[in-house]
């Protein structure tokens, strides 16, 4: 994995986001500390994404309907209406009373870490697909959150894709 290329994507994205009016805050110190629940469940997170979490404290679209999940959300240390795993929780609630379906949902989310959430045009998310070597990024939306489509092969490519496909 070309680390330099990933940092270039990150710098370009941060510049772009700032110019487009995103509420983007960088961390004053660059110390990433994800809680054990995240690090034990999600193994092999891409370096590009960890670098993003290490640098970015907050990244919210101008309309506040789309946002990146940063380490404060993963550590449940923010007062937001949505938890980082909100869509998994909604799926599990829909499957209430069906333990086999619930275990299938949990198993699916064990390999799909949500990284961006949106409430624009319904609930949707982007997630890192940890079943792929490169950490492909997939998009899912309601009502079947676990039925996803791939949008990019890596987190760096995802940032480039966002810059091309967003207003």
mmCIF file of C-alpha atoms in Angstrom:
data_model
loop_
_atom_site.group_PDB
_atom_site.id
_atom_site.type_symbol
_atom_site.label_atom_id
_atom_site.label_comp_id
_atom_site.label_asym_id
_atom_site.label_seq_id
_atom_site.Cartn_x
_atom_site.Cartn_y
_atom_site.Cartn_z
ATOM 1 C CA UNK A 1 0.000 0.000 0.000
ATOM 2 C CA UNK A 2 1.437 3.355 -1.042
ATOM 3 C CA UNK A 3 1.262 5.423 2.118
ATOM 4 C CA UNK A 4 2.356 8.616 0.383
ATOM 5 C CA UNK A 5 -0.516 8.361 -2.074
ATOM 6 C CA UNK A 6 -3.017 7.934 0.764
ATOM 7 C CA UNK A 7 -1.719 11.054 2.520
ATOM 8 C CA UNK A 8 -2.060 12.981 -0.753
ATOM 9 C CA UNK A 9 -5.719 11.898 -1.033
ATOM 10 C CA UNK A 10 -6.293 12.944 2.572
ATOM 11 C CA UNK A 11 -4.726 16.401 2.105
ATOM 12 C CA UNK A 12 -6.642 16.945 -1.135
ATOM 13 C CA UNK A 13 -9.896 15.842 0.472
ATOM 14 C CA UNK A 14 -9.422 18.088 3.515
ATOM 15 C CA UNK A 15 -8.709 21.086 1.260
ATOM 16 C CA UNK A 16 -11.709 20.250 -0.923
ATOM 17 C CA UNK A 17 -14.025 19.738 2.076
ATOM 18 C CA UNK A 18 -12.982 23.059 3.591
ATOM 19 C CA UNK A 19 -13.553 24.868 0.288
ATOM 20 C CA UNK A 20 -16.994 23.245 -0.081
ATOM 21 C CA UNK A 21 -18.106 24.390 3.372
ATOM 22 C CA UNK A 22 -17.785 21.114 5.260
ATOM 23 C CA UNK A 23 -17.302 21.471 9.006
ATOM 24 C CA UNK A 24 -13.913 19.792 9.162
ATOM 25 C CA UNK A 25 -11.746 19.981 12.262
ATOM 26 C CA UNK A 26 -8.286 18.535 12.583
ATOM 27 C CA UNK A 27 -6.989 17.161 15.838
ATOM 28 C CA UNK A 28 -4.606 19.290 17.843
ATOM 29 C CA UNK A 29 -2.629 16.223 18.878
ATOM 30 C CA UNK A 30 -2.421 13.238 16.612
ATOM 31 C CA UNK A 31 -3.230 10.410 18.952
ATOM 32 C CA UNK A 32 -5.741 7.837 17.810
ATOM 33 C CA UNK A 33 -7.334 5.775 20.537
ATOM 34 C CA UNK A 34 -10.159 3.517 19.441
ATOM 35 C CA UNK A 35 -11.884 1.591 22.181
ATOM 36 C CA UNK A 36 -11.302 -2.140 22.518
ATOM 37 C CA UNK A 37 -14.762 -2.952 21.203
ATOM 38 C CA UNK A 38 -13.793 -1.488 17.822
ATOM 39 C CA UNK A 39 -10.217 -2.786 17.636
ATOM 40 C CA UNK A 40 -11.155 -6.313 18.710
ATOM 41 C CA UNK A 41 -14.109 -6.542 16.310
ATOM 42 C CA UNK A 42 -12.516 -4.908 13.260
ATOM 43 C CA UNK A 43 -9.098 -6.305 12.396
ATOM 44 C CA UNK A 44 -6.908 -5.053 9.577
ATOM 45 C CA UNK A 45 -8.294 -1.550 9.101
ATOM 46 C CA UNK A 46 -6.571 0.144 6.141
ATOM 47 C CA UNK A 47 -3.672 2.475 6.978
ATOM 48 C CA UNK A 48 -5.262 5.258 4.909
ATOM 49 C CA UNK A 49 -8.371 5.175 7.068
ATOM 50 C CA UNK A 50 -6.416 5.040 10.337
ATOM 51 C CA UNK A 51 -4.440 8.075 9.131
ATOM 52 C CA UNK A 52 -7.740 9.872 8.497
ATOM 53 C CA UNK A 53 -8.921 9.081 12.041
ATOM 54 C CA UNK A 54 -5.544 10.159 13.392
ATOM 55 C CA UNK A 55 -5.833 13.594 11.760
ATOM 56 C CA UNK A 56 -9.553 14.410 11.490
ATOM 57 C CA UNK A 57 -11.612 15.127 14.584
ATOM 58 C CA UNK A 58 -14.853 16.038 12.804
ATOM 59 C CA UNK A 59 -16.028 16.079 9.177
ATOM 60 C CA UNK A 60 -19.653 17.063 8.496
ATOM 61 C CA UNK A 61 -21.239 18.104 5.197
ATOM 62 C CA UNK A 62 -22.559 21.686 4.956
ATOM 63 C CA UNK A 63 -26.195 20.506 5.174
ATOM 64 C CA UNK A 64 -25.288 18.421 8.260
ATOM 65 C CA UNK A 65 -27.028 15.405 6.706
ATOM 66 C CA UNK A 66 -23.834 13.475 5.914
ATOM 67 C CA UNK A 67 -20.869 12.975 8.225
ATOM 68 C CA UNK A 68 -17.770 10.881 8.711
ATOM 69 C CA UNK A 69 -17.701 8.709 11.816
ATOM 70 C CA UNK A 70 -14.572 9.758 13.694
ATOM 71 C CA UNK A 71 -12.955 8.255 16.771
ATOM 72 C CA UNK A 72 -15.108 10.283 19.198
ATOM 73 C CA UNK A 73 -18.206 8.603 17.712
ATOM 74 C CA UNK A 74 -16.561 5.182 17.785
ATOM 75 C CA UNK A 75 -15.696 5.763 21.442
ATOM 76 C CA UNK A 76 -19.237 6.982 22.226
ATOM 77 C CA UNK A 77 -17.857 10.274 23.553
ATOM 78 C CA UNK A 78 -20.082 12.648 21.564
ATOM 79 C CA UNK A 79 -23.674 13.706 21.961
ATOM 80 C CA UNK A 80 -25.046 12.737 18.578
ATOM 81 C CA UNK A 81 -28.466 11.443 17.617
ATOM 82 C CA UNK A 82 -26.892 8.416 15.894
ATOM 83 C CA UNK A 83 -24.503 5.851 17.296
ATOM 84 C CA UNK A 84 -21.680 4.715 14.996
ATOM 85 C CA UNK A 85 -23.458 1.340 14.592
ATOM 86 C CA UNK A 86 -26.989 2.768 14.330
ATOM 87 C CA UNK A 87 -27.877 0.921 11.140
ATOM 88 C CA UNK A 88 -26.712 -2.413 12.533
ATOM 89 C CA UNK A 89 -28.918 -1.766 15.570
ATOM 90 C CA UNK A 90 -31.902 -0.957 13.313
ATOM 91 C CA UNK A 91 -31.363 -4.184 11.359
ATOM 92 C CA UNK A 92 -31.126 -6.211 14.570
ATOM 93 C CA UNK A 93 -34.320 -4.581 15.813
ATOM 94 C CA UNK A 94 -36.068 -5.511 12.547
ATOM 95 C CA UNK A 95 -34.914 -9.111 13.046
ATOM 96 C CA UNK A 96 -36.120 -9.262 16.670
ATOM 97 C CA UNK A 97 -37.332 -12.730 17.546
ATOM 98 C CA UNK A 98 -35.350 -14.400 14.755
ATOM 99 C CA UNK A 99 -32.018 -15.407 16.282
ATOM 100 C CA UNK A 100 -30.651 -16.886 13.046
ATOM 101 C CA UNK A 101 -31.348 -13.674 11.124
ATOM 102 C CA UNK A 102 -29.863 -11.609 13.961
ATOM 103 C CA UNK A 103 -26.677 -13.684 13.951
ATOM 104 C CA UNK A 104 -26.407 -13.269 10.156
ATOM 105 C CA UNK A 105 -26.753 -9.494 10.553
ATOM 106 C CA UNK A 106 -24.101 -9.367 13.278
ATOM 107 C CA UNK A 107 -21.755 -11.563 11.231
ATOM 108 C CA UNK A 108 -22.155 -9.261 8.220
ATOM 109 C CA UNK A 109 -21.412 -6.123 10.261
ATOM 110 C CA UNK A 110 -18.364 -7.846 11.798
ATOM 111 C CA UNK A 111 -16.680 -7.328 8.405
ATOM 112 C CA UNK A 112 -18.182 -3.954 7.437
ATOM 113 C CA UNK A 113 -17.085 -0.952 9.487
ATOM 114 C CA UNK A 114 -19.327 2.066 8.854
ATOM 115 C CA UNK A 115 -17.265 5.192 8.162
ATOM 116 C CA UNK A 116 -19.807 7.703 6.795
ATOM 117 C CA UNK A 117 -23.482 8.084 7.663
ATOM 118 C CA UNK A 118 -26.146 10.049 5.848
ATOM 119 C CA UNK A 119 -29.772 10.947 6.427
ATOM 120 C CA UNK A 120 -30.088 12.695 3.059
ATOM 121 C CA UNK A 121 -32.740 10.943 0.949
ATOM 122 C CA UNK A 122 -33.207 8.269 3.636
ATOM 123 C CA UNK A 123 -30.674 6.471 5.796
ATOM 124 C CA UNK A 124 -27.486 5.353 4.080
ATOM 125 C CA UNK A 125 -23.856 4.677 4.905
ATOM 126 C CA UNK A 126 -20.445 3.926 3.496
ATOM 127 C CA UNK A 127 -18.396 1.164 5.095
ATOM 128 C CA UNK A 128 -15.012 -0.476 4.764
ATOM 129 C CA UNK A 129 -15.472 -4.022 3.484
ATOM 130 C CA UNK A 130 -12.898 -5.964 5.476
ATOM 131 C CA UNK A 131 -13.473 -9.102 3.383
ATOM 132 C CA UNK A 132 -11.426 -7.447 0.614
ATOM 133 C CA UNK A 133 -7.629 -7.161 0.704
ATOM 134 C CA UNK A 134 -7.650 -3.456 -0.150
ATOM 135 C CA UNK A 135 -10.471 -2.446 2.192
ATOM 136 C CA UNK A 136 -12.975 -1.601 -0.545
ATOM 137 C CA UNK A 137 -15.658 0.937 0.300
ATOM 138 C CA UNK A 138 -19.288 -0.097 -0.070
ATOM 139 C CA UNK A 139 -22.545 1.849 0.181
ATOM 140 C CA UNK A 140 -25.715 0.574 1.798
ATOM 141 C CA UNK A 141 -29.112 2.136 2.367
ATOM 142 C CA UNK A 142 -32.443 1.431 3.974
ATOM 143 C CA UNK A 143 -34.403 -0.752 4.180
ATOM 144 C CA UNK A 144 -31.847 -3.540 3.557
ATOM 145 C CA UNK A 145 -28.637 -2.047 4.952
ATOM 146 C CA UNK A 146 -26.676 -5.238 4.343
ATOM 147 C CA UNK A 147 -27.317 -5.175 0.570
ATOM 148 C CA UNK A 148 -24.432 -2.990 -0.576
ATOM 149 C CA UNK A 149 -22.711 -1.818 -3.731
ATOM 150 C CA UNK A 150 -18.986 -1.177 -4.071
ATOM 151 C CA UNK A 151 -18.031 2.442 -4.754
ATOM 152 C CA UNK A 152 -14.227 2.245 -4.595
ATOM 153 C CA UNK A 153 -11.343 -0.165 -4.096
ATOM 154 C CA UNK A 154 -9.769 1.708 -1.158
ATOM 155 C CA UNK A 155 -10.305 4.546 1.301
ATOM 156 C CA UNK A 156 -8.031 6.873 -0.683
ATOM 157 C CA UNK A 157 -10.007 6.158 -3.846
ATOM 158 C CA UNK A 158 -13.198 6.771 -1.861
ATOM 159 C CA UNK A 159 -12.021 10.259 -0.881
ATOM 160 C CA UNK A 160 -11.236 10.980 -4.548
ATOM 161 C CA UNK A 161 -14.655 9.559 -5.530
ATOM 162 C CA UNK A 162 -16.397 11.828 -2.989
ATOM 163 C CA UNK A 163 -14.677 14.893 -4.407
ATOM 164 C CA UNK A 164 -15.847 13.972 -7.928
ATOM 165 C CA UNK A 165 -19.401 12.959 -6.987
ATOM 166 C CA UNK A 166 -20.438 15.577 -4.447
ATOM 167 C CA UNK A 167 -21.600 19.136 -4.857
#
